[in-house]
C-alpha positions as a printed Julia matrix, in Angstrom:
151×3 Matrix{Float64}:
 109.02  106.98  106.39
 107.5   109.99  107.67
 105.3   110.21  104.44
 101.54  110.26  105.24
 100.42  111.23  101.82
  97.14  109.56  100.48
  97.14  108.79   97.03
  94.1   110.47   95.35
  92.68  106.63   94.31
  93.43  105.46   97.83
  93.06  101.98   98.62
  90.69  102.49  101.78
  89.56   99.74  104.06
  86.33  100.87  106.72
  86.05   99.36  110.19
  83.59   96.71  108.72
  86.37   95.58  106.15
  89.21   95.76  108.76
  87.08   93.1   110.81
  86.97   90.99  107.72
  90.59   90.91  107.28
  91.84   90.83  110.75
  91.58   87.73  113.05
  91.08   90.34  116.1
  87.62   91.54  117.49
  87.01   93.92  119.9
  88.37   95.03  122.38
  91.44   94.0   120.49
  91.19   95.85  117.28
  93.54   98.65  117.37
  92.85  100.37  113.84
  89.61  102.01  112.93
  90.28  102.74  109.37
  92.86  102.37  106.46
  93.29  105.66  104.74
  95.42  103.73  101.87
  97.66  100.8   101.5
  99.51   98.83   99.02
  99.17   94.88   99.15
 102.22   93.43  100.81
 103.9    96.84  100.94
 102.58   99.4   103.24
  99.44  101.01  105.0
  98.19  104.18  106.55
  95.75  103.81  109.0
  94.22  105.38  111.94
  93.01  105.17  115.75
  90.55  107.42  117.15
  91.07  107.64  121.17
  87.71  107.96  122.64
  87.65  108.67  126.62
  84.99  105.8   126.89
  87.46  103.02  126.2
  87.71  100.62  128.92
  91.52  100.74  129.07
  91.35  104.51  130.09
  89.63  103.81  133.2
  92.49  102.03  134.8
  95.49  103.48  132.67
  96.01  105.71  134.94
  92.81  107.2   136.8
  92.99  110.99  136.65
  95.3   111.33  133.89
  94.2   108.58  131.15
  97.25  107.49  128.71
  96.76  104.7   125.95
  99.2   102.02  126.87
 102.3   101.99  124.74
 102.26   98.41  124.15
  99.07   98.97  122.39
 100.25  101.51  120.16
 102.79   98.92  119.24
  99.55   96.41  118.29
  98.11   99.47  116.49
 101.35   99.97  114.44
 101.33   95.76  113.66
  97.58   95.54  113.01
  98.11   98.45  110.08
 100.76   96.55  108.81
  98.57   93.28  109.05
  96.05   94.73  106.75
  98.71   95.56  103.95
  99.71   91.68  104.42
  96.16   90.11  104.67
  94.72   92.06  101.82
  97.15   89.99   99.43
  95.4    87.19   97.77
  98.68   85.29   99.13
  97.85   85.86  102.58
  94.09   86.1   103.06
  92.81   84.31  106.19
  96.16   84.09  107.42
  97.34   85.15  111.22
 100.26   87.09  111.54
 101.85   87.0   114.96
 104.81   89.22  116.52
 107.96   87.67  116.24
 110.29   90.57  118.12
 110.1    93.69  118.72
 113.01   95.96  118.26
 114.04   99.58  118.76
 110.75  100.51  120.29
 110.75  104.23  121.13
 107.57  106.08  123.22
 108.15  109.87  122.27
 105.23  111.4   123.52
 101.52  110.12  125.06
  98.79  109.41  123.47
  95.43  110.82  125.12
  91.64  110.55  124.79
  90.6   112.44  122.2
  93.42  112.13  119.67
  93.94  110.64  116.59
  96.8   108.22  116.23
  97.85  108.17  112.57
  99.86  104.86  111.63
 102.22  104.24  108.9
 103.48  101.04  108.73
 105.96   99.55  106.07
 106.75   95.65  105.19
 110.29   95.77  104.58
 111.14   92.1   104.0
 109.27   89.13  103.43
 110.78   85.33  103.12
 108.57   82.37  103.34
 106.05   82.91  106.23
 108.51   85.13  108.25
 108.74   89.08  107.98
 110.24   91.96  108.97
 108.2    95.81  109.55
 108.87   99.13  110.5
 106.22  101.53  111.95
 105.44  105.09  113.55
 102.8   106.34  114.83
 101.84  110.15  115.45
  99.38  112.43  116.92
  99.22  115.41  114.44
 102.63  116.1   113.64
 104.19  114.57  116.75
 106.0   111.39  117.26
 104.22  109.34  119.48
 106.23  105.69  118.76
 108.07  104.12  116.17
 109.54  100.45  116.27
 110.75   97.85  114.15
 109.35   94.18  114.54
 109.03   90.73  112.83
 106.38   88.66  112.41
 105.74   85.28  111.55
 102.51   83.82  109.72
 100.76   80.95  111.24
């Protein structure tokens, strides 16, 4: 799943579009832009890390690091954008069911751009499975598999 090529005629979602799709609001929106997506299949997004984000004040003072669990949330929200752009799931709320095989490989710090790809791998009724990765540049920061339920 290392492919981050955005198609020539990409489906793009701006931060305003994302706010219309996701049930989250600030400060819990973890994706700034979707660079490309295919409804019910996959999405590629970015999260820009500003030093001014409140989480950096306490995690950790003097050496700010974006919390790994928020990177997992960014992966899930990227996938939720692919899911909720489908007419079938518009207005629904996906929630974590489980997180498996989460691996934290490198730190995410202020000034970094986190590039995320989430692939929806299996969907049955209102339960699904997904896999995701997030990179800073070419360096893998985090990857995981997860299940979700649509409520």
